[in-house]
Short mmCIF file of C-alpha atoms and ligand atoms in Angstrom, two decimals:
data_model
loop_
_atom_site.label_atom_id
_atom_site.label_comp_id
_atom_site.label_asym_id
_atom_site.label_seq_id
_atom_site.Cartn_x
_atom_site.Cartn_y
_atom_site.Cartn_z
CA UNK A 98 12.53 9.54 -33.35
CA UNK A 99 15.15 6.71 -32.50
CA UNK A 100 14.01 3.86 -34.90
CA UNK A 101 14.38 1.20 -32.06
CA UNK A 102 12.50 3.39 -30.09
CA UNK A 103 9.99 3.59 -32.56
CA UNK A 104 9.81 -0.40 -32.79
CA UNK A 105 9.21 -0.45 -29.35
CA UNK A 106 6.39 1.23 -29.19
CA UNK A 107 4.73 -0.05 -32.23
CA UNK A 108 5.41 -3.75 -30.82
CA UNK A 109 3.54 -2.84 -27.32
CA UNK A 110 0.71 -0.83 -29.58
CA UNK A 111 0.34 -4.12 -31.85
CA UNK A 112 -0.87 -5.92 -28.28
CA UNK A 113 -4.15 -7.22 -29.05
CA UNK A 114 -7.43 -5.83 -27.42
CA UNK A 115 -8.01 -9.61 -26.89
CA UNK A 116 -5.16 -10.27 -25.00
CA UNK A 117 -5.52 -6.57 -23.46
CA UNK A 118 -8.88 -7.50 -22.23
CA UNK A 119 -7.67 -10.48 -20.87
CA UNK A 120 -10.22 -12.78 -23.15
CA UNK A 121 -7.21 -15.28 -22.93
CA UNK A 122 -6.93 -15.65 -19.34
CA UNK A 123 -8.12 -18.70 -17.40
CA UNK A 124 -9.53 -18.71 -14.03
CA UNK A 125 -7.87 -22.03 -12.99
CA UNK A 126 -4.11 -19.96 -14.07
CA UNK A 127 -1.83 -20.60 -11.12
CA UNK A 128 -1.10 -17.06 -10.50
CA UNK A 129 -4.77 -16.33 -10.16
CA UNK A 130 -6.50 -19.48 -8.50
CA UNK A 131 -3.90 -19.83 -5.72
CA UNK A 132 -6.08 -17.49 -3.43
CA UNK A 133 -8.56 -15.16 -4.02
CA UNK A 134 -6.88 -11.66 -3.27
CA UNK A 135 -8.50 -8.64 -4.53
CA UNK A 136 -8.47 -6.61 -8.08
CA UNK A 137 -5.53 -9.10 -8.99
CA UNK A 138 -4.23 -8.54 -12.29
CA UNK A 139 -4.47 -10.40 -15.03
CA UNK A 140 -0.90 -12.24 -15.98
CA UNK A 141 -1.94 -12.75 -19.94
CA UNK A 142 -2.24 -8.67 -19.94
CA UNK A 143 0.42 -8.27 -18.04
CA UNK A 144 2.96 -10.93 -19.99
CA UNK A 145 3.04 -9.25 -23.31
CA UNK A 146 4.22 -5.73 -21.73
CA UNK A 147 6.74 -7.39 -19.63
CA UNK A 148 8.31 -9.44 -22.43
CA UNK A 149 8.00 -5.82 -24.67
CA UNK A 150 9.95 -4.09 -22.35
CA UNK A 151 12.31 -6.48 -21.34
CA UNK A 152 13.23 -6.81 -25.00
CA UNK A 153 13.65 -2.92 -25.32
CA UNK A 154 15.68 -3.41 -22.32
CA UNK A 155 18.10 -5.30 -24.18
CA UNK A 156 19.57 -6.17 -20.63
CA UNK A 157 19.26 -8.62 -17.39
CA UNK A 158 15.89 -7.03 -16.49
CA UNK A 159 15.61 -6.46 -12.62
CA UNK A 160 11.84 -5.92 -11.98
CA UNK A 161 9.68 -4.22 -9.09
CA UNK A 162 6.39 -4.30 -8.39
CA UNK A 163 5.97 -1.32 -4.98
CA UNK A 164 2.24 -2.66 -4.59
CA UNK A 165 2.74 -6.26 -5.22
CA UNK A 166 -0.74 -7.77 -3.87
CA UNK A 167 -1.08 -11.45 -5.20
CA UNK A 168 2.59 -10.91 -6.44
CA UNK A 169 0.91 -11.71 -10.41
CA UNK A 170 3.74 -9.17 -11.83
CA UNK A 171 6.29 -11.27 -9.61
CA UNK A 172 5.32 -14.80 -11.09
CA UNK A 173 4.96 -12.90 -14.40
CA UNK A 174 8.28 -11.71 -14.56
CA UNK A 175 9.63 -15.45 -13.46
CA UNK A 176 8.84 -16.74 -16.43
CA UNK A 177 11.23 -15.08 -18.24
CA UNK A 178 14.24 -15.54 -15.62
CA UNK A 179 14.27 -11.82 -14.32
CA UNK A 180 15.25 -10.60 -10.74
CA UNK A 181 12.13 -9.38 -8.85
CA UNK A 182 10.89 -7.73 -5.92
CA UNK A 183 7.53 -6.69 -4.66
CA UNK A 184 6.63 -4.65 -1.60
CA UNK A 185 3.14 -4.19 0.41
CA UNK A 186 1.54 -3.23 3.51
CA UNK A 187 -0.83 -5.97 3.54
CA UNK A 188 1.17 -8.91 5.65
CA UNK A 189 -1.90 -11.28 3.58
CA UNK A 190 0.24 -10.29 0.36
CA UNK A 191 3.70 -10.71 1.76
CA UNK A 192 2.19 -14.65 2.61
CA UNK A 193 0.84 -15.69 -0.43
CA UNK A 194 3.76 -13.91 -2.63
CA UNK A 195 6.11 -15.46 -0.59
CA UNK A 196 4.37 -18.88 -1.25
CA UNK A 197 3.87 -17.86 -4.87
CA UNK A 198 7.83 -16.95 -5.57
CA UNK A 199 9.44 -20.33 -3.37
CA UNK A 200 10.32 -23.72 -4.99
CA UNK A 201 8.38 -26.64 -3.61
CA UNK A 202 8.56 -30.07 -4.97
CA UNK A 203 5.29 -31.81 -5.20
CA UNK A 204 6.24 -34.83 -3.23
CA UNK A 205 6.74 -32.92 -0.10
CA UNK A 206 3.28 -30.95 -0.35
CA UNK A 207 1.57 -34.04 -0.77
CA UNK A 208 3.72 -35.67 1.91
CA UNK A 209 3.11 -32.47 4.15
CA UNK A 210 -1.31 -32.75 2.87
CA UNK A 211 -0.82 -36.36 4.14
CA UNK A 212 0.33 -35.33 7.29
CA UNK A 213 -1.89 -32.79 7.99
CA UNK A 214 -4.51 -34.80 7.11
CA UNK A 215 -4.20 -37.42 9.56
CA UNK A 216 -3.35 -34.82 12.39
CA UNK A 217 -6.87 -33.63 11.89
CA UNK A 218 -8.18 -36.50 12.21
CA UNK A 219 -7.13 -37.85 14.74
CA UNK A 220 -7.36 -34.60 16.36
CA UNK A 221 -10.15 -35.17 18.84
CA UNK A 222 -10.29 -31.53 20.51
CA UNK A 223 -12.56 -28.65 20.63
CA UNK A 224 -10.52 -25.51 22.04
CA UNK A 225 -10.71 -23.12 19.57
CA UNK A 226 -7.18 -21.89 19.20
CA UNK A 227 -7.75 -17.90 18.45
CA UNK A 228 -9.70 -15.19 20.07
CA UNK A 229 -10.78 -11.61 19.22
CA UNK A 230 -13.24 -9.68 19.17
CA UNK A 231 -16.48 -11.20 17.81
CA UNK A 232 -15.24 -14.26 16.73
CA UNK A 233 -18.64 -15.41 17.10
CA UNK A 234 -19.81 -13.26 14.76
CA UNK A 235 -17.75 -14.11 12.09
CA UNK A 236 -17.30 -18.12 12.30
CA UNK A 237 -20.24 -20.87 13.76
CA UNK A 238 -18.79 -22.19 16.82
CA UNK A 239 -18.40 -25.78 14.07
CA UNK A 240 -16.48 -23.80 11.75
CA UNK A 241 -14.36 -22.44 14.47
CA UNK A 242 -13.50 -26.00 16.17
CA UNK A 243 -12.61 -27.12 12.27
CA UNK A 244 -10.59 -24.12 11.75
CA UNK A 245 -9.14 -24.81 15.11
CA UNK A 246 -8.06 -28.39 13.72
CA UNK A 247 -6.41 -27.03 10.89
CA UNK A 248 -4.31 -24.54 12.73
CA UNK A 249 -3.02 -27.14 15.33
CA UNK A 250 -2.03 -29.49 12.46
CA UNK A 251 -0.26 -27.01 10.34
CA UNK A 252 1.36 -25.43 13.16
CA UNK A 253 2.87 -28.83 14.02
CA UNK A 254 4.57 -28.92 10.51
CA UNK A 255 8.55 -28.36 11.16
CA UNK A 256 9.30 -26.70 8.08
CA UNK A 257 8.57 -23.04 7.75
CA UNK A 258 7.97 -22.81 4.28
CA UNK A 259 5.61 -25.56 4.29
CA UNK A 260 3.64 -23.87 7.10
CA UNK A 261 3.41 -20.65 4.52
CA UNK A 262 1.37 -22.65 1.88
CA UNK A 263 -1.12 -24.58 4.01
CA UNK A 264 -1.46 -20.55 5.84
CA UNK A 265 -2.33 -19.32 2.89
CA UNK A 266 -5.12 -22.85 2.06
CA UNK A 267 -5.96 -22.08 5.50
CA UNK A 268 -6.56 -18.16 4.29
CA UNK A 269 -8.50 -19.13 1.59
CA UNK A 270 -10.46 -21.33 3.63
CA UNK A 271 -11.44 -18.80 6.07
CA UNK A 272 -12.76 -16.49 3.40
CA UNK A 273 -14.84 -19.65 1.92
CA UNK A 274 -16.60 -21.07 4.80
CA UNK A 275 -16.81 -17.91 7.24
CA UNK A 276 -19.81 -15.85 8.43
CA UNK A 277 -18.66 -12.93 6.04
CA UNK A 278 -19.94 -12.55 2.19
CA UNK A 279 -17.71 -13.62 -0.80
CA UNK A 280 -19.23 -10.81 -2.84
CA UNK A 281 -17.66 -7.99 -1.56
CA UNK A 282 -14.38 -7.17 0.10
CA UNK A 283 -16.20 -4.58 3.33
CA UNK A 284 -17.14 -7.23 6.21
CA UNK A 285 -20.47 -7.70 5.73
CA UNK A 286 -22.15 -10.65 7.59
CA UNK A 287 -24.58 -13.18 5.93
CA UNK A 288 -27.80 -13.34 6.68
CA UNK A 289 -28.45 -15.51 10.07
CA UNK A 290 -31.00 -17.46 8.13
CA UNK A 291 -28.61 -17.96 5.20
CA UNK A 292 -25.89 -18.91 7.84
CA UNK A 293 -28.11 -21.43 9.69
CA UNK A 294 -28.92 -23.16 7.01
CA UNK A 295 -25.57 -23.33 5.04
CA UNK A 296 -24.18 -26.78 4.78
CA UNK A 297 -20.30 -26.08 5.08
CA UNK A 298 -17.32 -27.85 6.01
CA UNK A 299 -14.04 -26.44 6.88
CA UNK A 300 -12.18 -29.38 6.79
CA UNK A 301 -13.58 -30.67 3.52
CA UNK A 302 -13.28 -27.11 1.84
CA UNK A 303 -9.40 -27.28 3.28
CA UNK A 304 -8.85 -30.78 2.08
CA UNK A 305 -10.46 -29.62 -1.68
CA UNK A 306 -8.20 -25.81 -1.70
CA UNK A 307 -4.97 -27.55 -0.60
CA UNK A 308 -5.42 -30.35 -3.43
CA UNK A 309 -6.03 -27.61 -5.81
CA UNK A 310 -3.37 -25.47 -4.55
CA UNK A 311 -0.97 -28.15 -4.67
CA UNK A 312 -1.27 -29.02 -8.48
CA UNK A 313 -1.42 -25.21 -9.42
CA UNK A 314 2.02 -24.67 -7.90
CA UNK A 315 3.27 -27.73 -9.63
CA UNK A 316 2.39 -26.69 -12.93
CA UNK A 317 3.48 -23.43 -12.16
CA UNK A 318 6.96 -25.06 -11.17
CA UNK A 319 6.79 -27.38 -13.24
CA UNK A 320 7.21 -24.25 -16.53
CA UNK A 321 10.00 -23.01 -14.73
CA UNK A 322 11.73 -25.93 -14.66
CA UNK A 323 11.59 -26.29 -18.26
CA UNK A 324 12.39 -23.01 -19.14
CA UNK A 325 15.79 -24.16 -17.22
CA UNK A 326 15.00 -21.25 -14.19
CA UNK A 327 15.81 -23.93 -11.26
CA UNK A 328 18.30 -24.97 -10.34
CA UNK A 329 19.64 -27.07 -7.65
CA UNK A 330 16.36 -26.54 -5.80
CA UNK A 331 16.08 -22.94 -6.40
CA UNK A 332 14.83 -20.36 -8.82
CA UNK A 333 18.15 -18.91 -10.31
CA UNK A 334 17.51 -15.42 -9.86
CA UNK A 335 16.61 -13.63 -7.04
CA UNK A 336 13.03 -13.31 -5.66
CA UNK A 337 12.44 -10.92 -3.15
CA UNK A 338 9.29 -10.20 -1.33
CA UNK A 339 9.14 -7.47 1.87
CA UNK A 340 6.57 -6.32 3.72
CA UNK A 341 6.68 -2.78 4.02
CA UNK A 342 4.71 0.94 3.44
CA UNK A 343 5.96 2.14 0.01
CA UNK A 344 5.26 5.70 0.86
CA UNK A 345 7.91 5.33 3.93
CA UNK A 346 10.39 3.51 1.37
CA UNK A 347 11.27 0.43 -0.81
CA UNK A 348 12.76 -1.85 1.58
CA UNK A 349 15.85 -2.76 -0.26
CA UNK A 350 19.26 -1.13 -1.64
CA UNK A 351 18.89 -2.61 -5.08
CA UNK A 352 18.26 -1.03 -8.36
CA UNK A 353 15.99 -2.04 -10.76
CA UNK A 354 15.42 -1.18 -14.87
CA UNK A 355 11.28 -1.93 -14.49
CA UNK A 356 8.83 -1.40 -12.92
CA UNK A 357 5.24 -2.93 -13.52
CA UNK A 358 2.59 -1.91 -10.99
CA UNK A 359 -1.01 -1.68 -10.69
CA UNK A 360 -1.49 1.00 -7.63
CA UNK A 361 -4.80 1.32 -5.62
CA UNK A 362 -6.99 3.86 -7.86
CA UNK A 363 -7.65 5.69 -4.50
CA UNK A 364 -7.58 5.27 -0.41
CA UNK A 365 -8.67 1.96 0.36
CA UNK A 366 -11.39 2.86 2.35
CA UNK A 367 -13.59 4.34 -0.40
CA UNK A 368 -12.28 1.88 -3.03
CA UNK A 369 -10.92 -1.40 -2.44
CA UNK A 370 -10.52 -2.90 1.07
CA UNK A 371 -7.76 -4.83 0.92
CA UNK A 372 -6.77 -4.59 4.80
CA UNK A 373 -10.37 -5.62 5.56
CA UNK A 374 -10.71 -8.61 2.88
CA UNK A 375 -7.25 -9.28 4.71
CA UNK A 376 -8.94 -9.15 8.47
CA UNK A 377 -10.16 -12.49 9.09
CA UNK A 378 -7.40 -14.86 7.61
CA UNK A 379 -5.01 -13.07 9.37
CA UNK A 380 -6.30 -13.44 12.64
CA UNK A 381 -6.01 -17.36 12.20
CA UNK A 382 -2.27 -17.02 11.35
CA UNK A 383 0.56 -16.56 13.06
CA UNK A 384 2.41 -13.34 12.20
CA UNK A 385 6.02 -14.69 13.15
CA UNK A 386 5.39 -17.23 10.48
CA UNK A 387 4.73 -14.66 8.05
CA UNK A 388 7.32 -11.64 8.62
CA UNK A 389 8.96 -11.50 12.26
CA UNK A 390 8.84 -7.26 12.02
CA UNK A 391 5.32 -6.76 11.42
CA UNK A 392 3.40 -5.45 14.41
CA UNK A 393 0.23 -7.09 15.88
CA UNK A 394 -1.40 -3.36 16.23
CA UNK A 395 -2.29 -4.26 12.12
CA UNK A 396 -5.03 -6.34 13.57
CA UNK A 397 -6.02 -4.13 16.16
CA UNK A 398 -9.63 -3.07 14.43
CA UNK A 399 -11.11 -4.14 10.95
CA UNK A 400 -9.93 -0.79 9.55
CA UNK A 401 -6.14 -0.80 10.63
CA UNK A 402 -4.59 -2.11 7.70
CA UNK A 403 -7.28 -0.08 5.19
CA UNK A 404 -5.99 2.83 7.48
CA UNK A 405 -1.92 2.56 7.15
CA UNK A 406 -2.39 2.29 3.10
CA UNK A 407 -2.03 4.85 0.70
CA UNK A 408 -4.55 7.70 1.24
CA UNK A 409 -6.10 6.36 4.51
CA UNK A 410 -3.72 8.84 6.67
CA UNK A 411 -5.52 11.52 8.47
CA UNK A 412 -2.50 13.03 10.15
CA UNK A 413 -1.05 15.85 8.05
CA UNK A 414 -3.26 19.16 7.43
CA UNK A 415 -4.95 19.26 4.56
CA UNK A 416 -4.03 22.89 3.42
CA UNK A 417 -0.39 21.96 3.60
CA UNK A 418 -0.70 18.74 1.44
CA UNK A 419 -2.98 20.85 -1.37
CA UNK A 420 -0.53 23.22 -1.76
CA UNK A 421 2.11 20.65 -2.31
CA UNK A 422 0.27 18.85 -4.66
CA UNK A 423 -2.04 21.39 -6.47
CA UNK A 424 1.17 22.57 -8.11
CA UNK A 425 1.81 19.18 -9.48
CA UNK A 426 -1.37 18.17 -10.50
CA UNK A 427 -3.92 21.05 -12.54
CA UNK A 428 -6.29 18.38 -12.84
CA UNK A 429 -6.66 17.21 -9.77
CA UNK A 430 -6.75 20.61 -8.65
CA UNK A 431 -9.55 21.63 -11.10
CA UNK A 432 -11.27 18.13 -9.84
CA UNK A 433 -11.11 19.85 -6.46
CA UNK A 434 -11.85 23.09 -6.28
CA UNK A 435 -15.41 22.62 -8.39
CA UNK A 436 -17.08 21.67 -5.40
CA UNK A 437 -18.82 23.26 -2.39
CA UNK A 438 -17.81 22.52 1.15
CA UNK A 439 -19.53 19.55 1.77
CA UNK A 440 -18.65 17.74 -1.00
CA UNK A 441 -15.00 19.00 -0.80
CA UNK A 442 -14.35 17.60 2.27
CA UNK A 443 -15.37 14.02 1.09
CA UNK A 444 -12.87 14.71 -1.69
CA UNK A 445 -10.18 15.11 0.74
CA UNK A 446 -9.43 11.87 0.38
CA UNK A 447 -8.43 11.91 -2.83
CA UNK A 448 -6.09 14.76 -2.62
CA UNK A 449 -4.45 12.82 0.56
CA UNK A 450 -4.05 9.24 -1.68
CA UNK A 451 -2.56 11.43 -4.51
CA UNK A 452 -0.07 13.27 -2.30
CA UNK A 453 0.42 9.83 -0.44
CA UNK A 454 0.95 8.27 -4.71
CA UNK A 455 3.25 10.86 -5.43
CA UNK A 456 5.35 10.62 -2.58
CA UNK A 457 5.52 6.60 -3.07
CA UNK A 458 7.08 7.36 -6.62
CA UNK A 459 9.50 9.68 -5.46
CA UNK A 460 10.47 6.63 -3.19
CA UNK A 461 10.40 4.38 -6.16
CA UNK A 462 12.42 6.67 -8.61
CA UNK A 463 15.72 6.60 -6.30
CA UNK A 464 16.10 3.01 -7.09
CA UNK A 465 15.27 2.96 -10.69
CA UNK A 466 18.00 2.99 -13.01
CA UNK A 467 18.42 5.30 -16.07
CA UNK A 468 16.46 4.12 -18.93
CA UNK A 469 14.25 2.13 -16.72
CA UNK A 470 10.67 1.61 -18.08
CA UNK A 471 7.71 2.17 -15.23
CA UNK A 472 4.52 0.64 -16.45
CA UNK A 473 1.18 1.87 -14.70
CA UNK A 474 -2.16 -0.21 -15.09
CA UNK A 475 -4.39 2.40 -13.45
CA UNK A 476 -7.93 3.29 -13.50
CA UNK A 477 -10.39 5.99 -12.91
CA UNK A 478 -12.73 6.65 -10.45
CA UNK A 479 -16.16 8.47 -9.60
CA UNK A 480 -16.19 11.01 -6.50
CA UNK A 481 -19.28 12.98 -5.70
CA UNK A 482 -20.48 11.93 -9.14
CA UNK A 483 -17.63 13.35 -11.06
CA UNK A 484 -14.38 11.18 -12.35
CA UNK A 485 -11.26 11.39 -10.69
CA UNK A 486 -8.70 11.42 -13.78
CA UNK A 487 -5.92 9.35 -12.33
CA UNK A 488 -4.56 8.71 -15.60
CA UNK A 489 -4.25 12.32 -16.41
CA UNK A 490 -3.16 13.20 -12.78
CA UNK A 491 -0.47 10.35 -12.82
CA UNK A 492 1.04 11.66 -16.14
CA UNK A 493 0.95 15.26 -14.57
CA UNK A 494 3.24 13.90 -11.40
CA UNK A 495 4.96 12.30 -13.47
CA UNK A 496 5.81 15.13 -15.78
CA UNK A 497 6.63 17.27 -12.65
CA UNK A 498 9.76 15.00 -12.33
CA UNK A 499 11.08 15.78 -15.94
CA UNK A 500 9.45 12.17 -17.27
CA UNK A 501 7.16 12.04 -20.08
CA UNK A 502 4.60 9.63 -21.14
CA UNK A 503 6.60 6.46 -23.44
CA UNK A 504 3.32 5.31 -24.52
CA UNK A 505 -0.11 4.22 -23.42
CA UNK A 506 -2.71 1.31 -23.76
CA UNK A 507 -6.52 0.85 -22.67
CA UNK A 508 -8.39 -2.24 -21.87
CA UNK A 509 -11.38 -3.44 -20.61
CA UNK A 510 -11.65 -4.21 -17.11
CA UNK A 511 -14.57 -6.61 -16.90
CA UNK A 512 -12.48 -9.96 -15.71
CA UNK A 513 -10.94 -8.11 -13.19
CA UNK A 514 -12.58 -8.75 -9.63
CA UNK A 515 -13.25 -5.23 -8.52
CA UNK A 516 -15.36 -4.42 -5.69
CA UNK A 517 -19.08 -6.08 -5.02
CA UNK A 518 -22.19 -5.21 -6.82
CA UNK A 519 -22.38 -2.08 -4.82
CA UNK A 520 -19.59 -0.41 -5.34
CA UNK A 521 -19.00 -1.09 -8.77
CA UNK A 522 -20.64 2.35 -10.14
CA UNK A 523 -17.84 3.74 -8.36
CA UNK A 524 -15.54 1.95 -10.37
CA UNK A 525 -15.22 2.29 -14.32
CA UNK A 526 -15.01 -0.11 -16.92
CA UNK A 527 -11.78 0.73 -18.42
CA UNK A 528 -8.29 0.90 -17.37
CA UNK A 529 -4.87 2.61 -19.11
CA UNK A 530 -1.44 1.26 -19.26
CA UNK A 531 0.46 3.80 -18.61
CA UNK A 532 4.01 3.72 -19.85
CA UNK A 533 6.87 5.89 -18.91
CA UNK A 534 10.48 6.31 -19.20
CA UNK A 535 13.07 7.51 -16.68
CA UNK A 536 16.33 9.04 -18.81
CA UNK A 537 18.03 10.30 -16.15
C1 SAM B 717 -4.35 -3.20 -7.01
S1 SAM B 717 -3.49 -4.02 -5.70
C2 SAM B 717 -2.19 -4.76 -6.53
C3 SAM B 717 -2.67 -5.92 -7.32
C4 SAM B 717 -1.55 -6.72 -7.93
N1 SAM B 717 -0.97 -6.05 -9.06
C5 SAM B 717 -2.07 -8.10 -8.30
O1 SAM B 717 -2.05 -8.48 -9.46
O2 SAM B 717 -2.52 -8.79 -7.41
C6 SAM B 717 -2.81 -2.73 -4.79
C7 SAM B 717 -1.98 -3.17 -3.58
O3 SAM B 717 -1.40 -1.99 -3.01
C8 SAM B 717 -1.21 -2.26 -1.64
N2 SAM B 717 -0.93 -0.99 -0.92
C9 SAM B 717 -1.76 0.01 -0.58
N3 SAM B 717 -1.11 0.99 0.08
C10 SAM B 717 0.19 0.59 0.17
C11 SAM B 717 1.36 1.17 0.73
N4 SAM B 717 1.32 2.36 1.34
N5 SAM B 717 2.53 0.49 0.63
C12 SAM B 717 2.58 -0.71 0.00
N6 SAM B 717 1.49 -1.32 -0.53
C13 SAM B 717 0.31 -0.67 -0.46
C14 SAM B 717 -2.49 -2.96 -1.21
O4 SAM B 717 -2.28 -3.70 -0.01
C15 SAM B 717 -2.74 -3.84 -2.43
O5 SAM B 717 -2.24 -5.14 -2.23
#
């Protein structure tokens, strides 16, 4: 074997189960604490791969991540100056990455809090600005005057990107003081006594996230700036966030040399509902502030965004897609064909979010470069009581391209926020890193 080759992998095997584990990480980490999105990743994990690769690289490193969420690989791969992109169908992520990958100087976010402050306050009305369907449900008719408040004020702010970080405050807001639970991310309401009796303030919890908010992203700036990545107002590299379906196509004509990605472990419906965690902010915020192309039909139920993600696709026949992707995959095939009809139909699913996966990396591999480095944090899953091997499966797709396995780590998954007390026996405990590399 190539002796640099050979360093390369010993250097990302010598990464610590610690640091794997994410012992390290802190809650309060900017990346993290900004808003509470689902399964985010952890950046200490995350940072010592990145740097790995980017030294095997040897090169400008121009990094993707095709399933960005809370953009974590994004602000990652900003701290060491590299080009990045990040794509997702949730518009929630496409906010809060764009807020997470802008400049902002911390005079005009406190100016801007200020503002927005005394708008509210002397904001004497009681319309309630949105409406859908069972609003009442979700919000007290208090919260929803508050919320109301808030809206108005930011919405009066002239500059766009400062509307983008008190929507996202706002966002994180809404999943604080509505009627739904923190604990998991399926809409489930709170008990009515537990709601009647909850002492909860919008305005105050608004006040308390945009403070916080506001010093996190100065810090965070604040590291750039020393590492000499701003300049003249702006990060010196590009920083790219889209809002887009990765199994249609990356939205962009660049080319990139890595890719760093943690996927959905299956359809969002049976795993992790992003879309409907996503539901409720998103009806307080206006989509022209976030992305002018994305289509109000995303909000047209609770499940429409859970629906358009990977897997969640009903439309092509099912026959048709296991014969594509049975040849591919002998595991997941195996994982299939053990069960009876019952129980194979509820493992549909899975076939249709690995077809769905595979297709996304075919659209992901015509803009990686040769010698790029893909790195996969994936996990595995239980269906009908048996595992769904997505680490196996994802090496077998990839090897049906002609690209072997580089390497591979495992870690414990414990920090990571993974679905509610409920669901988590569906989940397991461990994740791999999967590592790969495209020589063609
Ligand atoms: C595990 S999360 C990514 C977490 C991210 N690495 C972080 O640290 O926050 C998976 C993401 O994939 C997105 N996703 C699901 N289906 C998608 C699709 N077809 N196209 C683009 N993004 C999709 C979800 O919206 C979700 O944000």
């Amino acid at each position: 074997m190539n002796k640099n080759i050979k360093n390369i992998k010993n250097n990302i095997k010598a990464i610590s189960s610690e640091t794997l584990n994410g012992q390290n990480y802190s809650r309060n980490d900017f990346a993290r604490s900004i808003l509470n999105y689902p399964a985010m990743m952890v950046p200490s994990v995350q940072e010592p791969i990145i740097e790995k690769l980017a030294e095997a690289l040897n090169d400008k490193v121009s990094l993707i991540d095709p399933f960005m969420g809370a953009s974590n690989t994004l602000v990652t791969g900003m701290k060491y100056g590299m080009d990045v992109f990040g794509q997702d169908i949730n518009p929630l992520s496409i906010l809060l990455s764009q807020v997470k990958t802008s400049f902002y100087l911390s005079e005009e976010l406190i100016d801007a809090e200020r503002r927005i402050t005394s708008s509210i306050n002397s904001d004497i009305f009681e319309t309630i600005e949105i409406s859908f369907i069972n609003i009442d449900k979700w919000f007290t008719r208090n919260t929803q005057i508050e919320l109301s408040k808030i809206h108005r004020a930011i919405r009066r702010e002239k500059s766009l990107k400062i509307r983008k970080f008190f929507w996202v405050a706002l966002a994180e807001t809404i999943r604080l003081t509505s009627n739904d639970r923190t604990s998991t991310f399926k809409m489930h309401m709170r008990p009515i006594e537990e709601i009647n009796s909850r002492q909860i303030s919008a305005l105050k919890t608004f006040s308390s996230v945009s403070q916080k908010n506001i010093k996190n992203i100065g810090d965070y700036i604040s590291v750039l700036i020393q590492k000499g990545y701003i300049k003249n107002g702006k990060y010196i590299k590009n920083a790219d966030v889209v809002w887009g379906d990765t199994n249609s196509g990356i939205k962009t004509r660049k080319t990139f040399n890595l890719l760093v990605t943690s996927p959905p472990y299956g359809d969002n419906q049976t795993t992790v509902t992003y879309g409907q965690f996503s539901y409720l902010p998103l009806q307080w915020i206006p989509f022209e502030d976030i992305d002018k192309t994305i289509e109000l039909d995303y909000l047209k139920t609770t499940q429409e965004i859970d629906s358009k993600s990977l897997g969640g696709q009903i439309k092509t026949n099912i026959k048709e897609i296991e014969d594509n992707v049975f040849e591919k995959s002998k595991t997941l095939k195996e994982f299939i064909i053990q069960f009876n009809y019952e129980e194979r139909k509820k493992a549909e699913k899975v076939t249709r979010f690995i077809y769905e996966l595979n297709n996304s990396i075919d659209k992901m591999l015509l803009r990686m470069r040769k010698d790029s480095f893909l790195a996969w944090t994936i996990g595995n899953r239980n269906v009908n009581k048996h595992i769904v091997r997505n680490d196996l499966i994802l090496n077998e797709l990839f090897e049906s391209k002609g690209i072997e396995l580089f390497t591979g780590l495992e870690r414990d998954i414990l920090s990571k926020r993974m679905p509610g007390r409920n669901n988590f026996s569906n989940m397991m405990s461990k994740e791999k890193i999967l590592i790969y590399k495209k020589t063609n």
